[in-house]
Tab-separated table of C-alpha atoms (C1' of nucleotides) in Angstrom:
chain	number	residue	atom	x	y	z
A	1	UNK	CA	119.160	77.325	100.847
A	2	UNK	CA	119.670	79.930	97.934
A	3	UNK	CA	122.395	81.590	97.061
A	4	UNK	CA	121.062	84.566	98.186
A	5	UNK	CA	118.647	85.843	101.148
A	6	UNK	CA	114.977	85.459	99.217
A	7	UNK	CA	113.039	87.751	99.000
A	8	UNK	CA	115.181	90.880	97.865
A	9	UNK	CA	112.087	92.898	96.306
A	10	UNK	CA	109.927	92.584	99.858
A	11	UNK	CA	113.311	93.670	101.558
A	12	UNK	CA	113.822	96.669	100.101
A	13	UNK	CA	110.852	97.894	100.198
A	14	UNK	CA	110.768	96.991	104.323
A	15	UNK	CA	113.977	98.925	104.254
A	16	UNK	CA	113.126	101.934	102.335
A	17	UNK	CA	109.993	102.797	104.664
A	18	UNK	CA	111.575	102.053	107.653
A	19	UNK	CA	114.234	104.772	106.654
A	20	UNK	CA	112.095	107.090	105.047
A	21	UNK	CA	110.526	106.893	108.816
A	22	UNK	CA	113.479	107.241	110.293
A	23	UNK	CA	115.573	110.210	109.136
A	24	UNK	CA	112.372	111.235	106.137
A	25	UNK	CA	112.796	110.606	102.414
A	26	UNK	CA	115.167	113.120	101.242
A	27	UNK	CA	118.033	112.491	103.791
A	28	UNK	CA	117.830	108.408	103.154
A	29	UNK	CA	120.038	107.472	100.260
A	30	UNK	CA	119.277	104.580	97.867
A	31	UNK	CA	122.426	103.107	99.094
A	32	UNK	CA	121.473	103.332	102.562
A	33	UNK	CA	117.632	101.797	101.571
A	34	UNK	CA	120.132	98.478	99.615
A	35	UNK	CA	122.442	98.282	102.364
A	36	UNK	CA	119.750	98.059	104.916
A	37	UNK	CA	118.198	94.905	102.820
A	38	UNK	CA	121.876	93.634	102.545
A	39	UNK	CA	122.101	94.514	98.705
A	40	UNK	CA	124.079	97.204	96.766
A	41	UNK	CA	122.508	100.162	94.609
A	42	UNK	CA	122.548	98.953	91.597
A	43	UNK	CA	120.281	96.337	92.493
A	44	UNK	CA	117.865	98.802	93.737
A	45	UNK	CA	117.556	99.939	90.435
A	46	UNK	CA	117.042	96.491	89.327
A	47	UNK	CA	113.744	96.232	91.284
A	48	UNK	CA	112.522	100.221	91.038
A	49	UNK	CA	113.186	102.084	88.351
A	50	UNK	CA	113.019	105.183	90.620
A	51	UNK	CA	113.684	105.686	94.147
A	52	UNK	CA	110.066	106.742	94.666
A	53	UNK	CA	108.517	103.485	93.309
A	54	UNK	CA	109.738	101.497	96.081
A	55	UNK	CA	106.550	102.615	98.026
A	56	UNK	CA	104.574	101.663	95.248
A	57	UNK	CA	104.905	98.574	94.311
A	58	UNK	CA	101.057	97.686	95.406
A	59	UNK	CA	99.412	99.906	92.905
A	60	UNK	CA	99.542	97.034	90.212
A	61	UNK	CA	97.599	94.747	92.762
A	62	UNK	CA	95.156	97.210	93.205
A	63	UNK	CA	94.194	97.780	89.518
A	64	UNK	CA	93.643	94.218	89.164
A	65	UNK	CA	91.428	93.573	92.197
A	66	UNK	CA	89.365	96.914	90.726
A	67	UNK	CA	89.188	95.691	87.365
A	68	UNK	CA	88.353	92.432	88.561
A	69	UNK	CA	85.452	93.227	91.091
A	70	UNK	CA	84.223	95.591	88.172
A	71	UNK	CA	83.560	92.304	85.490
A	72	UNK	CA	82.166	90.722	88.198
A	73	UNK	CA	79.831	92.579	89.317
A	74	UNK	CA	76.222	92.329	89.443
A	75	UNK	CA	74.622	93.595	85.955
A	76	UNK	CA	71.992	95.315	88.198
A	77	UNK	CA	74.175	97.664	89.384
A	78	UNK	CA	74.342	101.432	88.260
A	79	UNK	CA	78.217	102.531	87.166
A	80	UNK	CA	78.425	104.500	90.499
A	81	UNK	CA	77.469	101.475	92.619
A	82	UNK	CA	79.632	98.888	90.613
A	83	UNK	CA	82.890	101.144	91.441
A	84	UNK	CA	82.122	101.720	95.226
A	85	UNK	CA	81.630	97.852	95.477
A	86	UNK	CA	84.808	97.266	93.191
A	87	UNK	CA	86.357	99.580	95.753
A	88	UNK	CA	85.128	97.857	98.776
A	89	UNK	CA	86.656	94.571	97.201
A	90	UNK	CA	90.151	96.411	98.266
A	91	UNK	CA	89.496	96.379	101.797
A	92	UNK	CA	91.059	92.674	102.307
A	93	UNK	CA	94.196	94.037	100.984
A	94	UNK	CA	94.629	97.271	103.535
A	95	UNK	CA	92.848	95.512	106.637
A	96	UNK	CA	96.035	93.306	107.070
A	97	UNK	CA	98.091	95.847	107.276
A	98	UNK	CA	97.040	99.043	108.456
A	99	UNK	CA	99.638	100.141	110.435
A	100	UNK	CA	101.785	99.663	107.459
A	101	UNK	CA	99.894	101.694	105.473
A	102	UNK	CA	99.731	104.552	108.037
A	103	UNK	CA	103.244	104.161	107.935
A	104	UNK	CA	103.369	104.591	104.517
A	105	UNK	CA	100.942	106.916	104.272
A	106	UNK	CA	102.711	109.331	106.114
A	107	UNK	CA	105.296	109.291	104.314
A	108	UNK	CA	103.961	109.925	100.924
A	109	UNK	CA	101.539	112.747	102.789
A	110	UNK	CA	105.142	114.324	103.277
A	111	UNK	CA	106.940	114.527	100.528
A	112	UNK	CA	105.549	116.227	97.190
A	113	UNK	CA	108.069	113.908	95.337
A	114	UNK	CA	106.010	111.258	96.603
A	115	UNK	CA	102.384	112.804	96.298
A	116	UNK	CA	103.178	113.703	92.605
A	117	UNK	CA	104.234	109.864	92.167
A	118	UNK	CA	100.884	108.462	94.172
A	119	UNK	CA	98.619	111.222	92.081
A	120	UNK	CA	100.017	109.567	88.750
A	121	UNK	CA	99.043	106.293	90.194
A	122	UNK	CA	95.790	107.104	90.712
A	123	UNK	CA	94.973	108.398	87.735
A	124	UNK	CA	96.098	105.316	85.742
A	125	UNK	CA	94.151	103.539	88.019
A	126	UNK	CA	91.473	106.036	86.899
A	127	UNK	CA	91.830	104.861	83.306
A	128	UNK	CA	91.347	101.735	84.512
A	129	UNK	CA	88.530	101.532	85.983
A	130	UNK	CA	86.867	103.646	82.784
A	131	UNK	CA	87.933	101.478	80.447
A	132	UNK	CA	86.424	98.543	82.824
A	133	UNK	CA	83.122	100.487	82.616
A	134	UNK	CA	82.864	100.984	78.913
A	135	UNK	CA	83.370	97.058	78.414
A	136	UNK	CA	80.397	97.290	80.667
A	137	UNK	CA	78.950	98.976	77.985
A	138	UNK	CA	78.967	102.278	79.932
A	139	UNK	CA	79.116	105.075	77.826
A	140	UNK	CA	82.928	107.070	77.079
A	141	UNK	CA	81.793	110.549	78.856
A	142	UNK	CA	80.237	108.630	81.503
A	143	UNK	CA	82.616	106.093	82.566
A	144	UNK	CA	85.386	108.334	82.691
A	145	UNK	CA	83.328	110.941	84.789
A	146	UNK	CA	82.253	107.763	87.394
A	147	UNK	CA	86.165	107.375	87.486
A	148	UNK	CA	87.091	110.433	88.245
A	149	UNK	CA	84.420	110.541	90.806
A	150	UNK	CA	85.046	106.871	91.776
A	151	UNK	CA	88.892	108.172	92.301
A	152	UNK	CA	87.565	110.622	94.411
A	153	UNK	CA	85.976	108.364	96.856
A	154	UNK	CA	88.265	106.688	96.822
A	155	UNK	CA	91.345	108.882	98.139
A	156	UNK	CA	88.747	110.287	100.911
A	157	UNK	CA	88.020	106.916	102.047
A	158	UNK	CA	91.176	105.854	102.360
A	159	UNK	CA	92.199	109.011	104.021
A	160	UNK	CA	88.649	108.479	106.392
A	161	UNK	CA	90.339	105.063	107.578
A	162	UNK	CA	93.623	105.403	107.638
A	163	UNK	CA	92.836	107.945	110.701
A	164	UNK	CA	90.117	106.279	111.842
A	165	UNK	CA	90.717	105.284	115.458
A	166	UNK	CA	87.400	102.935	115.487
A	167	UNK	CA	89.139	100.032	113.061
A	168	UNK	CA	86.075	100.397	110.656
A	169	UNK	CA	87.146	98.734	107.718
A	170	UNK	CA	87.717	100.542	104.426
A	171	UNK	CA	84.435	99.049	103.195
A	172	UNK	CA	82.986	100.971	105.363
A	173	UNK	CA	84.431	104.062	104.738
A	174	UNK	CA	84.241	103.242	101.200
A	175	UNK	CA	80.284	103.178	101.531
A	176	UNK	CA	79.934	106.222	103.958
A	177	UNK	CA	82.241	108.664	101.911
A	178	UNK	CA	80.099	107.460	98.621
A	179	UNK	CA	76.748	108.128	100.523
A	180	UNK	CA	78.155	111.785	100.917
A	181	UNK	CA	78.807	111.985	97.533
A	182	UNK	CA	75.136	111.682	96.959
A	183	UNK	CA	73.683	113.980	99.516
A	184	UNK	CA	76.381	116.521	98.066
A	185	UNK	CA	75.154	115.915	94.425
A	186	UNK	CA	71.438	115.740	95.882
A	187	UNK	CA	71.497	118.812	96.951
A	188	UNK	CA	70.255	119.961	93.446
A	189	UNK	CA	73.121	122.331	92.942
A	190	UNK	CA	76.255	120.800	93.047
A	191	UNK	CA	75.468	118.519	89.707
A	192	UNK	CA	72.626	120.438	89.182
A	193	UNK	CA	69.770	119.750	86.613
A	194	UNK	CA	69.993	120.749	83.258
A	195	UNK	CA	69.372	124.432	83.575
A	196	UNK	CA	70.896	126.687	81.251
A	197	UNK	CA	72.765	124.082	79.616
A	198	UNK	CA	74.184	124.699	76.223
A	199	UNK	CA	73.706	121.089	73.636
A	200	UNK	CA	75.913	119.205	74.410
A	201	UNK	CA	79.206	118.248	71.534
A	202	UNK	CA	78.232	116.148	69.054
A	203	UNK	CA	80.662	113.102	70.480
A	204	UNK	CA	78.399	112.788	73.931
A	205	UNK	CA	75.041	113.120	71.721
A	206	UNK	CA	76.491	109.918	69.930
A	207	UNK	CA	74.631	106.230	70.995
A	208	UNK	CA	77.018	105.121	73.720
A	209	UNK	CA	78.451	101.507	74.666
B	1	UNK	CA	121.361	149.212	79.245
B	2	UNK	CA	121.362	146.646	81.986
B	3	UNK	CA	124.531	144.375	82.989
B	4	UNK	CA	122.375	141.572	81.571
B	5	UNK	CA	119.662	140.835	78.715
B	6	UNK	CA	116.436	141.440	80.459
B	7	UNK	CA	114.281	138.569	80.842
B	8	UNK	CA	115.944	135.801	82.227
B	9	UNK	CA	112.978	133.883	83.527
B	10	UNK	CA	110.949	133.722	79.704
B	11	UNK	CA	114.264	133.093	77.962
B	12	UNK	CA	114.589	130.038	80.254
B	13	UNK	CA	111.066	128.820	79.187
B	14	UNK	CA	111.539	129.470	75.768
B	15	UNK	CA	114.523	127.690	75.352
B	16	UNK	CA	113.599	124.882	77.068
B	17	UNK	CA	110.541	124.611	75.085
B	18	UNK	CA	112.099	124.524	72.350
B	19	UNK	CA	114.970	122.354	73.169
B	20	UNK	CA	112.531	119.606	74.749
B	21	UNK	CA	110.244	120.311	70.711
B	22	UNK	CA	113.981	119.275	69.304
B	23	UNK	CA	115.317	116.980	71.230
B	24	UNK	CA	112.869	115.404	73.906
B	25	UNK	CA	112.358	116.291	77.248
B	26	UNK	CA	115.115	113.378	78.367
B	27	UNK	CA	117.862	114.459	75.855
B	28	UNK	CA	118.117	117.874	76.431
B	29	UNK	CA	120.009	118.509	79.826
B	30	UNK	CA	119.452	121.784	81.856
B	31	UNK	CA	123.176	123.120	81.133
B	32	UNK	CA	122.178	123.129	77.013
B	33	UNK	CA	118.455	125.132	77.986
B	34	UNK	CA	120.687	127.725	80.123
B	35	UNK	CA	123.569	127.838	77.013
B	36	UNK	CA	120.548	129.010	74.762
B	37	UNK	CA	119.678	131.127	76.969
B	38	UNK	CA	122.667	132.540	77.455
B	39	UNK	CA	122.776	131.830	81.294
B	40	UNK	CA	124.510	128.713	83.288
B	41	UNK	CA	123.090	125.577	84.502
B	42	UNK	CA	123.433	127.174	88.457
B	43	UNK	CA	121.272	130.205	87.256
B	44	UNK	CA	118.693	127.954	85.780
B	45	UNK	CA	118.276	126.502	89.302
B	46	UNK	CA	117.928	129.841	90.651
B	47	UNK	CA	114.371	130.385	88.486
B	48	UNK	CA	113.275	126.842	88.483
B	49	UNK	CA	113.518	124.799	91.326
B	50	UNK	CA	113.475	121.670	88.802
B	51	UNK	CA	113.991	120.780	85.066
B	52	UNK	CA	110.528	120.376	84.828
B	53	UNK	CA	108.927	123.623	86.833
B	54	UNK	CA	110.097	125.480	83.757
B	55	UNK	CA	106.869	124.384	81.679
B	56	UNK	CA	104.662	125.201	84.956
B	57	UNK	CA	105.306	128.814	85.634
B	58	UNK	CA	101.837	129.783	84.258
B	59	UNK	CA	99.900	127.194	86.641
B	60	UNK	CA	99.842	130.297	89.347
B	61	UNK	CA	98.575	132.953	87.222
B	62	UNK	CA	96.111	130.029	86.187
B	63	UNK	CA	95.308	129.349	89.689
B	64	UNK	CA	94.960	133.436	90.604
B	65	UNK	CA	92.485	134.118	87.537
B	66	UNK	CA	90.249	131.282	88.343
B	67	UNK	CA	90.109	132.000	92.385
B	68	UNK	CA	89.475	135.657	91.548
B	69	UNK	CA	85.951	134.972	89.238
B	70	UNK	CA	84.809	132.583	91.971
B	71	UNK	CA	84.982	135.428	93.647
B	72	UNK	CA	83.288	137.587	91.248
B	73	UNK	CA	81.022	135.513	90.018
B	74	UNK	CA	77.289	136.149	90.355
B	75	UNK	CA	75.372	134.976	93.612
B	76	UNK	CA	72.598	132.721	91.523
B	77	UNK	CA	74.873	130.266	90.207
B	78	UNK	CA	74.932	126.979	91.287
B	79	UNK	CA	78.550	125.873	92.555
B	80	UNK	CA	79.024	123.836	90.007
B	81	UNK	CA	78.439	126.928	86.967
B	82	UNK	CA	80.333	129.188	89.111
B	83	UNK	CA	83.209	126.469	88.625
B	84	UNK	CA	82.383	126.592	85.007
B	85	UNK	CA	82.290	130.272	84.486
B	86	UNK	CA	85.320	130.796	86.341
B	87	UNK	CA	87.070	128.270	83.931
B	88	UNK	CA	85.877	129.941	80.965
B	89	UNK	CA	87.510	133.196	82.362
B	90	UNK	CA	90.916	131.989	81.448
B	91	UNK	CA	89.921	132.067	78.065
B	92	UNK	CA	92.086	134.700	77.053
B	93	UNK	CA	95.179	133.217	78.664
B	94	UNK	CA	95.536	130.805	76.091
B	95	UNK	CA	93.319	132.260	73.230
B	96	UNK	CA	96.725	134.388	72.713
B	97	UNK	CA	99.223	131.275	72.689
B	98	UNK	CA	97.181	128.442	70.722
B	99	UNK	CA	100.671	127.411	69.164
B	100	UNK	CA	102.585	127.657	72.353
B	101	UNK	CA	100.274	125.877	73.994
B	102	UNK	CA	99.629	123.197	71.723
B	103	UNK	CA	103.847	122.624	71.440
B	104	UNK	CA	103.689	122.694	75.346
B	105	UNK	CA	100.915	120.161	75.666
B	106	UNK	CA	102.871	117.620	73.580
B	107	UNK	CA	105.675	118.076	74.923
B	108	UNK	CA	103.850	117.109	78.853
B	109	UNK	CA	101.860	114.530	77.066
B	110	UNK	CA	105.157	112.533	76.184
B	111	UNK	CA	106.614	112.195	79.155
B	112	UNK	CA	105.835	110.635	82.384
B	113	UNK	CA	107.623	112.714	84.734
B	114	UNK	CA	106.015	115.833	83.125
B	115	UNK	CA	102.433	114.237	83.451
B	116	UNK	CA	102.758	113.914	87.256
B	117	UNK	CA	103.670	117.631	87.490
B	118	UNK	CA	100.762	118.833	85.712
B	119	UNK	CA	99.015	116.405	87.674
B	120	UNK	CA	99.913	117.837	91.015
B	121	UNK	CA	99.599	121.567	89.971
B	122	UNK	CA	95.826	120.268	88.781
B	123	UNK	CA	95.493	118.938	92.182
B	124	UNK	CA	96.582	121.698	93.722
B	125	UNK	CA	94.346	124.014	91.386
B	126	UNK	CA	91.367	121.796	92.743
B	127	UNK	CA	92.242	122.401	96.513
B	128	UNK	CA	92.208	125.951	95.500
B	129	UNK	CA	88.586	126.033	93.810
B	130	UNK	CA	87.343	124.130	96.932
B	131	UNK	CA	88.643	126.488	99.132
B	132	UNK	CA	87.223	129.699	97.182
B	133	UNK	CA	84.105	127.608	97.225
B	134	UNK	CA	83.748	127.176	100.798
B	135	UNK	CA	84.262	131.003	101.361
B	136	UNK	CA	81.014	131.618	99.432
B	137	UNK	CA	79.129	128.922	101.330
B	138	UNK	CA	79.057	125.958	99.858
B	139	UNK	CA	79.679	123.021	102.075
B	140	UNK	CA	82.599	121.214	102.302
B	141	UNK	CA	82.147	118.051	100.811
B	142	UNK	CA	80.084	119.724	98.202
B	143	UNK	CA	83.132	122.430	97.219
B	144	UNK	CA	85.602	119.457	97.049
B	145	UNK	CA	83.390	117.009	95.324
B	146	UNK	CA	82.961	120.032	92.584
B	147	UNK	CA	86.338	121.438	92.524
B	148	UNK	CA	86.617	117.487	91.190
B	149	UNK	CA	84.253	117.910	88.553
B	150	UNK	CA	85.557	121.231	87.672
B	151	UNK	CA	89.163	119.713	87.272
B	152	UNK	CA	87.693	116.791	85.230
B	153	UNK	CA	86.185	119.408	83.123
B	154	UNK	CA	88.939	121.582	82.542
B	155	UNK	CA	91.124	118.431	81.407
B	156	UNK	CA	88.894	117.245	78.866
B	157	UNK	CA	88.094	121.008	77.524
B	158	UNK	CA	91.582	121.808	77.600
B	159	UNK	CA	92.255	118.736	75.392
B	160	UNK	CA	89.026	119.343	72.680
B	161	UNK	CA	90.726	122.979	72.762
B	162	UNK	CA	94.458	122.142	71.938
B	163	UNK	CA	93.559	119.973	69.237
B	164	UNK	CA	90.562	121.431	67.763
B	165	UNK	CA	91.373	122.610	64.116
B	166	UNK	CA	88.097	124.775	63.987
B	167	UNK	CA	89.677	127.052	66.600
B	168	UNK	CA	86.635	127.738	68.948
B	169	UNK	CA	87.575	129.242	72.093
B	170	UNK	CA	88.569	127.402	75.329
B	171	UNK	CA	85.374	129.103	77.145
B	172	UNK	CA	83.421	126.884	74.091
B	173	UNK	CA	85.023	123.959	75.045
B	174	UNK	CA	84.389	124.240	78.943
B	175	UNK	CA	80.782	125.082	78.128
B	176	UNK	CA	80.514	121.995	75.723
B	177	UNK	CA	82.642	119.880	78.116
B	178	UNK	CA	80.025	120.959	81.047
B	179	UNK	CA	76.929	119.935	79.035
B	180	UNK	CA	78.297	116.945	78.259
B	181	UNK	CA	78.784	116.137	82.519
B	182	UNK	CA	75.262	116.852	82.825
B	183	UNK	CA	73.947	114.495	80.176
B	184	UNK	CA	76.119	111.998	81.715
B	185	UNK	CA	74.722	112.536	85.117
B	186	UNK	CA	71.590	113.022	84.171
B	187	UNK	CA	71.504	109.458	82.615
B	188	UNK	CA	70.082	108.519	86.234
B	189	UNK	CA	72.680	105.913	86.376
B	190	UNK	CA	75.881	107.554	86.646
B	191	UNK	CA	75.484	109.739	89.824
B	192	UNK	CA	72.100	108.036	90.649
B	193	UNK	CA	69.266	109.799	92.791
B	194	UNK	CA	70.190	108.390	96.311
B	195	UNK	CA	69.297	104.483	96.091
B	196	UNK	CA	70.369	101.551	98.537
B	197	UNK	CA	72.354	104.441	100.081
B	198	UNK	CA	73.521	103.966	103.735
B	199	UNK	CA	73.284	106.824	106.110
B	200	UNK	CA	76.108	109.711	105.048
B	201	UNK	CA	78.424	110.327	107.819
B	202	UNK	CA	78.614	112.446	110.734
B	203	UNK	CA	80.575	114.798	109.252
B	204	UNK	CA	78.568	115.227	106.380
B	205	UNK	CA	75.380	115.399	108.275
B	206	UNK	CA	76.509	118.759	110.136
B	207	UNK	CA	75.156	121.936	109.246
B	208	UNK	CA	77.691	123.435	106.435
B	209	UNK	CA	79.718	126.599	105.582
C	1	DC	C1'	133.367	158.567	94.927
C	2	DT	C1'	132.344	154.784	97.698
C	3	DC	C1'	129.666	151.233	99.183
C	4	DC	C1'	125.933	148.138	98.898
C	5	DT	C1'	122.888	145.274	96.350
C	6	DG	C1'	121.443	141.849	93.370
C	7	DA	C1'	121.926	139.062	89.315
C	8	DT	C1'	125.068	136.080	87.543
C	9	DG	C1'	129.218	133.014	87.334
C	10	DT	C1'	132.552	129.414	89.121
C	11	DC	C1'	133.622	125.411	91.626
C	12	DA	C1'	133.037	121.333	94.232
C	13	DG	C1'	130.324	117.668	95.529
C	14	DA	C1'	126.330	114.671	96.818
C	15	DA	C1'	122.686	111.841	95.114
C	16	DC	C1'	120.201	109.682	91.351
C	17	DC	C1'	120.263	106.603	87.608
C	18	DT	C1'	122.296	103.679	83.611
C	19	DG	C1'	125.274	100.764	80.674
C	20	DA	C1'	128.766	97.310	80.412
C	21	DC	C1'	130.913	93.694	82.157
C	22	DA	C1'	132.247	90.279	85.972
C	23	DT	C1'	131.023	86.751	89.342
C	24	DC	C1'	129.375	82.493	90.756
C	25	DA	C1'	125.909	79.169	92.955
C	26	DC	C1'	122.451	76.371	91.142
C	27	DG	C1'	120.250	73.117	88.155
C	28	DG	C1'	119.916	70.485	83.915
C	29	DG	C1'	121.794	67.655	80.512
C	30	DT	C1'	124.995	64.178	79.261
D	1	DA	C1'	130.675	63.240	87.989
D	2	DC	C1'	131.313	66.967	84.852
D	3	DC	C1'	130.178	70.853	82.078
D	4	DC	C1'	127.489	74.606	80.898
D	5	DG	C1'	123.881	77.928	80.734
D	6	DT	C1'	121.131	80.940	83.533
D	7	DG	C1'	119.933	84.417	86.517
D	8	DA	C1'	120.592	87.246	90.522
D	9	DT	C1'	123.917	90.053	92.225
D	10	DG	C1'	128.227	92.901	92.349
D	11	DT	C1'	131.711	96.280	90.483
D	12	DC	C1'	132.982	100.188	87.913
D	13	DA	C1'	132.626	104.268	85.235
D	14	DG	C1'	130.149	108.006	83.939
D	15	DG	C1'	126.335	111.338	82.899
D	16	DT	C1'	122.743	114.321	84.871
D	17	DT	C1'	120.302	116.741	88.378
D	18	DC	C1'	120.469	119.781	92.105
D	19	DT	C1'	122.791	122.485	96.143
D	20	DG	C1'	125.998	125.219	99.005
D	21	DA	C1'	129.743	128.447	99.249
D	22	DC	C1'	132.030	131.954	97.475
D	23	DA	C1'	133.506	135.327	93.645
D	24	DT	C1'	132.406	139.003	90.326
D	25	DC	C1'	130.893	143.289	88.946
D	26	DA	C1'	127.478	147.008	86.883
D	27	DG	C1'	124.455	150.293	88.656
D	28	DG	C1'	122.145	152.980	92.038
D	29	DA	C1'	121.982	155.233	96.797
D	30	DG	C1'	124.083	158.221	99.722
DNA sequence: CTCCTGATGTCAGAACCTGACATCACGGGT
DNA sequence: ACCCGTGATGTCAGGTTCTGACATCAGGAG
């Protein structure tokens, strides 16, 4: 037996959402979040650098499973289709917990603090998955713009099963919420053809990879 | 002549623009912003809810212009050009504050905390465009998927713009930025023509508007 | 002339976050 | 068995951000 309870980083984040539940995120204290998990505030601060990041400790995890599923996925695949599946590879991480992340979910959903923090995240995770693509040998303009769009789908699928009261997995969602994507873009004028399309800047009429 | 110097709320914004050029965003605190101002740390509060809402005041205006050419623009376009024209519309915002802005945008660039405010006023920009989309028909996944695109498209533009030493408009830059989305989705791969594509989902499948 | 209004100032205090230093069980080396 | 270094935690002091309550006072309305 340690000197200590183990375990301090799980703790305090088990502390902070319970409180942020509780009384919301404003009106919970740091101190109150450390005392809960038997610790003081300055070890908080050891673990998060901010009191927001205690609800995002995850996002790291994430990235890598993303980046991962990206390398390994099947040449064949178009940039699109190698995100949703990278995406899809998440679901194992969510399905475990999904009244957690409802939980958690909520929370963020309530507090712009929060949102601002979870938007920041997602755009780094954005980055990440372009610069996944372009090792791919996916072009700069290109893998950014499957990102961004690969972000999008993402955010509405989550958002698709956290409320979904059928238990599909995210996979799912993940696959349904891209398939709208492509009726939307199908429908010729949402990413229409080129039409009266000025040349494009040099930098995009540059080989790619 | 008034009890006070007129102008409170730009003399805020210009000192702390300034003071964050000087110093950096962390070392300058709000009470030395508000000296150079000649106001107090309390009034500060008073115009800003936050240290870092003083850099953001344009973001409605922003928002406002771009809403209003939706609006206005003409009937024929495709959602996505309407996007794009209505972007190119606040040309003359910036065409008048190329050094301001350019100050501004390094000044966000360098720190974190700044980068997830612009990030949610982008955000929030986006919900906007969908929104103004919707009311001229365009169906809901379709606006928001767009108002994406449009968002991703106003980044990058706004970037080519602030540091383009040949000093073309912003308008060139969205128009450029735009073409260069289209080649990019028109390389078939990137949003592909509707593949191994499961069925879309209820929701999508209803009639729009 | 008086009174009200609104912009600003003053003061106190809570909460967030950081640096510096103290504590002390544990584990390794001797 | 003893000593010592290490690392997780605690304690303390202090700066900064942000808020509520109340005070001040020029200028305009009546």
């Amino acid at each position: 037996m340690g000197r200590w309870e183990p375990n301090a980083y799980e703790r305090l984040q088990e502390a902070a959402l319970e409180l942020f539940g509780e009384r919301g995120y404003e009106r919970t204290t740091v101190e109150e979040i450390a005392a809960r998990a038997g610790l003081t505030e300055r070890t908080f601060f050891r673990y998060f650098t901010d009191k927001r990041e205690v609800l995002f400790g995850g996002s790291k995890d994430l990235a890598e499973v993303i980046v991962a599923a990206i390398g390994g996925a099947p040449k064949e695949l178009g940039p699109l289709d190698t995100v949703a599946v990278a995406l899809e590879a998440t679901s194992p991480i969510f399905e475990a917990r999904r009244a957690h992340a409802r939980k958690r979910q909520a929370v963020v959903a309530s507090h712009a603090e929060l949102r601002e923090r979870e938007l920041i995240k997602l755009s780094s995770l954005g980055d990440a998955i372009a610069e996944s693509l372009r090792r791919r040998g996916v072009a700069k303009v290109a893998a950014s713009l499957v990102a961004e769009a690969g972000i999008a789908v993402f955010k509405s699928a989550f958002e698709r099963w956290v409320s979904d009261t059928k238990k599909h997995e995210l996979a799912h969602h993940v696959r349904e919420t891209l398939a709208d994507l492509r009726v939307a873009a199908a429908e010729g004028t949402a990413v229409a053809a080129v039409r009266t399309a000025p040349r494009p800047s040099r930098s995009a009429r540059r080989t790619s990879t």
